[in-house]
mmCIF file of C-alpha atoms and ligand atoms in Angstrom:
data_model
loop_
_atom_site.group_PDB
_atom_site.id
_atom_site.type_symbol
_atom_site.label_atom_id
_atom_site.label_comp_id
_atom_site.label_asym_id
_atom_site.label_seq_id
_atom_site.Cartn_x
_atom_site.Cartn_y
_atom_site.Cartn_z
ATOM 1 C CA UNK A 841 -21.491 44.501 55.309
ATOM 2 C CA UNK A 842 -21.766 41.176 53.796
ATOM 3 C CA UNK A 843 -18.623 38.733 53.913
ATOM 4 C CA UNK A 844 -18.175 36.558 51.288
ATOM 5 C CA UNK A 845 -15.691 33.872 51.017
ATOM 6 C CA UNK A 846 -13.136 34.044 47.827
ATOM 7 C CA UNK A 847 -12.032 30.539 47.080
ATOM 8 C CA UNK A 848 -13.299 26.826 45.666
ATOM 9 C CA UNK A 849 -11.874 25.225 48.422
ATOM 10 C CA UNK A 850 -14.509 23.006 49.859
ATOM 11 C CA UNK A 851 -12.850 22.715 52.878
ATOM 12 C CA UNK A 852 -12.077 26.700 53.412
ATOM 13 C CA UNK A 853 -15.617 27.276 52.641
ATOM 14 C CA UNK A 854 -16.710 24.919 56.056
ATOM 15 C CA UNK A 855 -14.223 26.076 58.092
ATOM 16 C CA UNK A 856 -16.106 30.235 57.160
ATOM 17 C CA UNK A 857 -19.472 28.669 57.010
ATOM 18 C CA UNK A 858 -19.020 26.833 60.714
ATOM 19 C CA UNK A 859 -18.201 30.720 62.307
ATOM 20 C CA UNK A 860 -21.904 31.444 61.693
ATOM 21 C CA UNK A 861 -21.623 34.788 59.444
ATOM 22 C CA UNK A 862 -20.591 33.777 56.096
ATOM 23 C CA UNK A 863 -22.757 35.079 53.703
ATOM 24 C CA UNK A 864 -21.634 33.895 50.272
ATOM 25 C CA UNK A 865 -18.626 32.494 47.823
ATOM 26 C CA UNK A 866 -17.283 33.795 45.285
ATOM 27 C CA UNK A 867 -14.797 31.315 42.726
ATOM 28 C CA UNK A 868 -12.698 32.580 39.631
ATOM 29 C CA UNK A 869 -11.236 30.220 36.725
ATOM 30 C CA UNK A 870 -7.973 30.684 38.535
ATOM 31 C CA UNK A 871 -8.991 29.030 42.071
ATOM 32 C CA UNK A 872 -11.004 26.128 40.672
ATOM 33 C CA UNK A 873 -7.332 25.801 38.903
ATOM 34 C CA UNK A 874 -5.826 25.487 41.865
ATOM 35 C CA UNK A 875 -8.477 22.708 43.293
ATOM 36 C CA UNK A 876 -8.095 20.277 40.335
ATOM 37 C CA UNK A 877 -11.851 19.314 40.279
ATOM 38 C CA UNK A 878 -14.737 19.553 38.054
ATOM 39 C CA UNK A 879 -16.471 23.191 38.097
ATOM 40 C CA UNK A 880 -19.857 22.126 38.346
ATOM 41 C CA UNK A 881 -19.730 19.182 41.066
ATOM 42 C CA UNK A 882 -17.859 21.909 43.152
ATOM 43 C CA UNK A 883 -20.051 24.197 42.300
ATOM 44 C CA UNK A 884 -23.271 21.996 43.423
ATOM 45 C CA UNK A 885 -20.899 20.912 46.422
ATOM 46 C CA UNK A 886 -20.716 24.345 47.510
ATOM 47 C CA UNK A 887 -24.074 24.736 47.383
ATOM 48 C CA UNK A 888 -24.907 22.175 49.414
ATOM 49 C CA UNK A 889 -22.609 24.031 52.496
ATOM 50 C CA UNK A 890 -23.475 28.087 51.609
ATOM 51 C CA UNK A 891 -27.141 29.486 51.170
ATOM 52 C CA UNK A 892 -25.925 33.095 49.898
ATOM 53 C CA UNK A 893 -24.752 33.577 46.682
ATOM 54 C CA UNK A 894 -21.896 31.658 45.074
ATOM 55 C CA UNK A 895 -20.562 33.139 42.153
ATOM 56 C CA UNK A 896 -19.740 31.350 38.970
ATOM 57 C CA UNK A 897 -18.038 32.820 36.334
ATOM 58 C CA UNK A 898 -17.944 32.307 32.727
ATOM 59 C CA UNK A 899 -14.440 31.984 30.188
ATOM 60 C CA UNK A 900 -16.701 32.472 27.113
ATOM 61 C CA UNK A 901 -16.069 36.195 25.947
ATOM 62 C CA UNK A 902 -19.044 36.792 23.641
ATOM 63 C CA UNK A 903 -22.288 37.298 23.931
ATOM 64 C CA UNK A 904 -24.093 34.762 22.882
ATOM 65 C CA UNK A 905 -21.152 31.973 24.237
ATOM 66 C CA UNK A 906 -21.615 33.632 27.732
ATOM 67 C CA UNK A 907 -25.089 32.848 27.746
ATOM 68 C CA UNK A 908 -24.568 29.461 26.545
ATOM 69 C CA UNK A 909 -22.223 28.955 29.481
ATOM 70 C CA UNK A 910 -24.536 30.340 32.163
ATOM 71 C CA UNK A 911 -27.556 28.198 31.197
ATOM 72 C CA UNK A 912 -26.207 25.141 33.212
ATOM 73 C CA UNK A 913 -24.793 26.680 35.589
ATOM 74 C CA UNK A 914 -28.102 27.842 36.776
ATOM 75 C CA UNK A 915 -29.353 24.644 36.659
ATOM 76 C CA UNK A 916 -26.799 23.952 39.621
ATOM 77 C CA UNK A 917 -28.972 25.567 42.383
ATOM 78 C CA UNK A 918 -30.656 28.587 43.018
ATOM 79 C CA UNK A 919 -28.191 30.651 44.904
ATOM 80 C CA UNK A 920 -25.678 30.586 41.778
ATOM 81 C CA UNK A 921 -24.693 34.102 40.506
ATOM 82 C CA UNK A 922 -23.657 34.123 37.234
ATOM 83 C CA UNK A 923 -20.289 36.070 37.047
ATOM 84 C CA UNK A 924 -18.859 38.099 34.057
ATOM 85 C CA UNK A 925 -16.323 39.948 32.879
ATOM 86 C CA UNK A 926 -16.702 43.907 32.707
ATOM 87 C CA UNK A 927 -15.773 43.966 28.849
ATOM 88 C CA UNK A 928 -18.415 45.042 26.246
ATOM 89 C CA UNK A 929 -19.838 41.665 25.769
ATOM 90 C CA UNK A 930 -20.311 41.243 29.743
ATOM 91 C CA UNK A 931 -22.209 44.243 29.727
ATOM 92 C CA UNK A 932 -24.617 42.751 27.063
ATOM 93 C CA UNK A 933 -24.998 39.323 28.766
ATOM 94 C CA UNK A 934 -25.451 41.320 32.052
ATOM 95 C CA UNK A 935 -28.320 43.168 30.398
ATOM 96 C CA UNK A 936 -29.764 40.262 28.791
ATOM 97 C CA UNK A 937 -29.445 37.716 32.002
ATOM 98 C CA UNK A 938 -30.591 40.135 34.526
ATOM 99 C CA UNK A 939 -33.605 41.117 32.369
ATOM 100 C CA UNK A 940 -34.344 37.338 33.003
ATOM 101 C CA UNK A 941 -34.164 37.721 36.628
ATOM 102 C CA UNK A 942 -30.986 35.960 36.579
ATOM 103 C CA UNK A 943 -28.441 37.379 39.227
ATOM 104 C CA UNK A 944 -25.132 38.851 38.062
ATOM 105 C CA UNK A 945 -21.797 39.656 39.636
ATOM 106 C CA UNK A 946 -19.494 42.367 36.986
ATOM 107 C CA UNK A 947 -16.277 41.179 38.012
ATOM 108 C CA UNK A 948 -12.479 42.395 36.751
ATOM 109 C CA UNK A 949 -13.829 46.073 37.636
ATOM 110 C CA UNK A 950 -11.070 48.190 37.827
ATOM 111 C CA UNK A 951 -12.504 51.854 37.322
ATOM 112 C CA UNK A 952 -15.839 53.095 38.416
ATOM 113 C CA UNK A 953 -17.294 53.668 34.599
ATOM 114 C CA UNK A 954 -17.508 50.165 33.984
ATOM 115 C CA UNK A 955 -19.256 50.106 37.809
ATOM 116 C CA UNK A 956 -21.859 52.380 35.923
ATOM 117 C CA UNK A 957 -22.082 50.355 33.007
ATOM 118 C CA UNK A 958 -22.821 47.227 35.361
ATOM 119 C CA UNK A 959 -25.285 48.811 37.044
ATOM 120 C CA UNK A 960 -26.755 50.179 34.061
ATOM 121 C CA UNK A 961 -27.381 46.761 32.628
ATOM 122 C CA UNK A 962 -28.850 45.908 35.738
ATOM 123 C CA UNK A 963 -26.379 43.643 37.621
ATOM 124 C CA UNK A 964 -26.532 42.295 41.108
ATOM 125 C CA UNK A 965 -23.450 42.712 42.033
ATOM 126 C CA UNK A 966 -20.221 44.781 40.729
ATOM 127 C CA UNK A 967 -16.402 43.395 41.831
ATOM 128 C CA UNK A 968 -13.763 46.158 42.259
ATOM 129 C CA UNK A 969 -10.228 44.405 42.671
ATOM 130 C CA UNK A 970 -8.734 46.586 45.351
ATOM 131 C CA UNK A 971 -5.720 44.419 46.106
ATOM 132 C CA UNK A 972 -4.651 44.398 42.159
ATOM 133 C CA UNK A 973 -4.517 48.130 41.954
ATOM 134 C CA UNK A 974 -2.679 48.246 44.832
ATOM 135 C CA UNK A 975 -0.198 45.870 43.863
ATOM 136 C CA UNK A 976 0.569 48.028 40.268
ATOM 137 C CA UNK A 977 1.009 51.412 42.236
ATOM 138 C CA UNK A 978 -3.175 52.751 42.476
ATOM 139 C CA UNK A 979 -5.434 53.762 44.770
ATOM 140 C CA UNK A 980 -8.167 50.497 44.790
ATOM 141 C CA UNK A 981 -10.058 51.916 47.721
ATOM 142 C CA UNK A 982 -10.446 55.272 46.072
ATOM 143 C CA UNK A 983 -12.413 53.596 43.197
ATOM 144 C CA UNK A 984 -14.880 51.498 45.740
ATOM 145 C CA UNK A 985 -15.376 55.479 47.185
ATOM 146 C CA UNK A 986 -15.982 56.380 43.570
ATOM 147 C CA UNK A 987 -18.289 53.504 42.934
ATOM 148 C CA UNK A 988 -20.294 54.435 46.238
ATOM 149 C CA UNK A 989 -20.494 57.755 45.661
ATOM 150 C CA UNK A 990 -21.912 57.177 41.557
ATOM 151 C CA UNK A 991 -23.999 54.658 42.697
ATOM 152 C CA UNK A 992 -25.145 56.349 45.881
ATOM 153 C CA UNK A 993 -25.370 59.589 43.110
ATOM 154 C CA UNK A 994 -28.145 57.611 41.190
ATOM 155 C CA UNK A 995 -29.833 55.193 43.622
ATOM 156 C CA UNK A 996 -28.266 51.923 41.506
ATOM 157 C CA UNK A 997 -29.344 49.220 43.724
ATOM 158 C CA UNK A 998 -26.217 47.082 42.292
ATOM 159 C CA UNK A 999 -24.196 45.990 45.324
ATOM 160 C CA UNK A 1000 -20.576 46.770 45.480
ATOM 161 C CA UNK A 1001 -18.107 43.978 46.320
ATOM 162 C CA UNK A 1002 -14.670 44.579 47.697
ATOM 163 C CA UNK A 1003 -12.750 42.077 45.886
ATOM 164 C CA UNK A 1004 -9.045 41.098 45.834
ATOM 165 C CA UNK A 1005 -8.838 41.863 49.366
ATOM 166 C CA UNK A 1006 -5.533 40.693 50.585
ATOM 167 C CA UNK A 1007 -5.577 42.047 54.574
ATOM 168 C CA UNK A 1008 -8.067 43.261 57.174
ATOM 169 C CA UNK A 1009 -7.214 47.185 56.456
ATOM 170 C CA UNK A 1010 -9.286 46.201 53.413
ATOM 171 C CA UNK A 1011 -11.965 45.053 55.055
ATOM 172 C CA UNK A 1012 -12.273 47.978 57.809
ATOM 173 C CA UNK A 1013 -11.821 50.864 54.551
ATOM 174 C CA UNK A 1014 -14.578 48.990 52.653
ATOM 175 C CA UNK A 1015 -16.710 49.424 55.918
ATOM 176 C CA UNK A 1016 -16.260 52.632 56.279
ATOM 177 C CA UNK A 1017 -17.134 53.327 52.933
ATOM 178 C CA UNK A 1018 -20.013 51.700 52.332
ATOM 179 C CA UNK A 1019 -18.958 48.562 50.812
ATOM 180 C CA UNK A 1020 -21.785 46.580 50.810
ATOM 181 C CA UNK A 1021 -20.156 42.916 50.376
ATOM 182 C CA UNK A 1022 -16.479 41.785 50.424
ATOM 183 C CA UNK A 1023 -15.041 38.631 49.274
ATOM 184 C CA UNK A 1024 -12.213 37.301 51.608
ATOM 185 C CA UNK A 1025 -9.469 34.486 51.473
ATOM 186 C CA UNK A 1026 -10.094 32.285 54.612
ATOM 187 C CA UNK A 1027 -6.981 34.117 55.801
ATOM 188 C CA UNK A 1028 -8.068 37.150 55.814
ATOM 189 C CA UNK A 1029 -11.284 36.196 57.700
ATOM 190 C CA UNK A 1030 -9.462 34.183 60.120
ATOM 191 C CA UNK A 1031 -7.828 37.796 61.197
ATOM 192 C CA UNK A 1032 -11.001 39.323 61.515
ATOM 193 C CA UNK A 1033 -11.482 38.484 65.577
ATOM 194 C CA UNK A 1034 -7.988 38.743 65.857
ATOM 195 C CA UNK A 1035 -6.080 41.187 68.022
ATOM 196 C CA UNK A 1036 -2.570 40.719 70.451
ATOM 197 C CA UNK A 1037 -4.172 42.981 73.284
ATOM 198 C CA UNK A 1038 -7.342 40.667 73.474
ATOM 199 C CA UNK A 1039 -5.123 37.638 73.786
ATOM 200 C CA UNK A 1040 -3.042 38.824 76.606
ATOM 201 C CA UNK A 1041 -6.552 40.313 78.669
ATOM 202 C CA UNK A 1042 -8.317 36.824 78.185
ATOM 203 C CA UNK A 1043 -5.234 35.536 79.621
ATOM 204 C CA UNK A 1044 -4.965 37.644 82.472
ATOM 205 C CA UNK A 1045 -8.613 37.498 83.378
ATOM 206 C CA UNK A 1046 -8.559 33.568 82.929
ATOM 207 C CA UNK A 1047 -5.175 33.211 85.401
ATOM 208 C CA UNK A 1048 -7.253 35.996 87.879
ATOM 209 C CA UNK A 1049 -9.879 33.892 87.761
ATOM 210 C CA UNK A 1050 -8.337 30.719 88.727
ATOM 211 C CA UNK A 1051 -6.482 32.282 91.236
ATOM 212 C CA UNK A 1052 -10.311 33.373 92.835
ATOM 213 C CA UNK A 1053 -11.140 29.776 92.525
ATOM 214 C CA UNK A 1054 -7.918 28.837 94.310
ATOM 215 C CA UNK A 1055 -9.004 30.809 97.373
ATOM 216 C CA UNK A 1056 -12.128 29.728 97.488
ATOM 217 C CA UNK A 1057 -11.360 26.062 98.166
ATOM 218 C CA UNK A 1058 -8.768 26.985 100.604
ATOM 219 C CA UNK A 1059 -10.715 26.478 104.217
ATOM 220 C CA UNK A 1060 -11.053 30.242 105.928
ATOM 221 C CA UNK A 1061 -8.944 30.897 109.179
ATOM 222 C CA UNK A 1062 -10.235 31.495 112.407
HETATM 223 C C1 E4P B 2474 -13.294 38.068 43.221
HETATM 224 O O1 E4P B 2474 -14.374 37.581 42.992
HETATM 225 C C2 E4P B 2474 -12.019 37.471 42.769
HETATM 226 O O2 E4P B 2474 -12.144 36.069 42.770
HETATM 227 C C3 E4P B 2474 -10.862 37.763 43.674
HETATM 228 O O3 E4P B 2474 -11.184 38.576 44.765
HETATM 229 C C4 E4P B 2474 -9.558 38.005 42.998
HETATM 230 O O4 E4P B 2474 -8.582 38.211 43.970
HETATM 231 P P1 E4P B 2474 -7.023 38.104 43.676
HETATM 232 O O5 E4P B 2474 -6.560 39.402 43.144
HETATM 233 O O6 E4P B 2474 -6.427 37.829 45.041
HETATM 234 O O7 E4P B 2474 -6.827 36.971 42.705
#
């Protein structure tokens, strides 16, 4: 399973990139918000630090405005994914960008007929938000098992990603189901190698070992 790394943070994004295994970024309006910089310099910043697909999403909600907005964004680099939003209109733009051979990611999925709809129009990648069904009450794992098993179904080659993952149980259910990509706060991927019972053997085997080095400097009696 691909990880991908959900934020515009440039500085979140090298601490992922520098374990070795990231393997893309996704933004939203709402976390270049939160950075206070221009979209595109980050954008061409974070290109500069990730290889994989970054996602970019559009705010236009029509058609024809989408496409407007994804023309320079593609002019950024050419790992930018153009990301939309699973409404009517995204579905059109998906259809008309990925006929281009542009790359798209169908985000704001939150039931698996508009997963079938992205894949339909031919999109790259498809963005269940787990975490915000969870938080109203659903089930947001049970639609990434409905998306694999429609898409699994029909052959779709559209990739699922887990998004709005907010803890590692996330990441281990979209493993086992197939997931092919998930997107992760630094947070979340920072828990990843984590685990008490690891902490306390490395311990234990680091104090053992010092107390072998110990004896072996200590002169043998006769
Ligand atoms: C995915 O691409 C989205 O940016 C993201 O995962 C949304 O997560 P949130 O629900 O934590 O905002």
């Amino acid at each position: 399973m691909d990880i991908y790394i959900d934020t515009a943070n440039l500085d979140e994004i090298k601490q992922a990139a520098a374990l070795g295994v990231l393997d893309g970024v996704t933004t939203n309006p709402s976390l270049v918000a939160r950075e206070g910089v221009d979209f595109h310099t980050r954008l061409e910043e974070i290109c500069r630090v990730v290889d994989g697909p970054v996602s970019a999403e559009v705010v236009a909600t029509e058609h024809d405005a989408m496409i407007a907005e994804a023309e320079p964004l593609l002019q950024i680099a050419p790992n930018i994914v153009i990301k939309l939003p699973s409404i009517e209109d995204g579905v059109k733009a998906c259809k008309t960008l990925s006929d281009r051979g542009v790359r798209v990611n169908m985000t704001l999925c939150f039931q698996p007929l508009q997963a079938l709809m992205a894949a339909k129009a031919g999109a790259f990648l498809i963005s269940p938000f787990v975490g915000r069904v969870d938080d109203v009450g659903g089930d947001g794992m049970e639609i990434i098992q409905q998306i694999r098993q429609i898409y699994d179904n029909y052959q779709y080659e559209t990739k699922i990603l887990t998004a709005s993952i907010r803890h590692p149980q996330h990441l281990v259910q979209a493993a086992l189901i197939g997931s092919d990509v998930a997107t992760c706060p630094l947070s979340v991927i920072r828990q990843i190698m984590k685990h008490p019972l690891t902490d306390i053997g490395l311990e234990r085997f680091l104090a053992d070992w010092a107390k072998t080095m110990a004896q072996k400097k200590e002169p043998a009696l006769t």
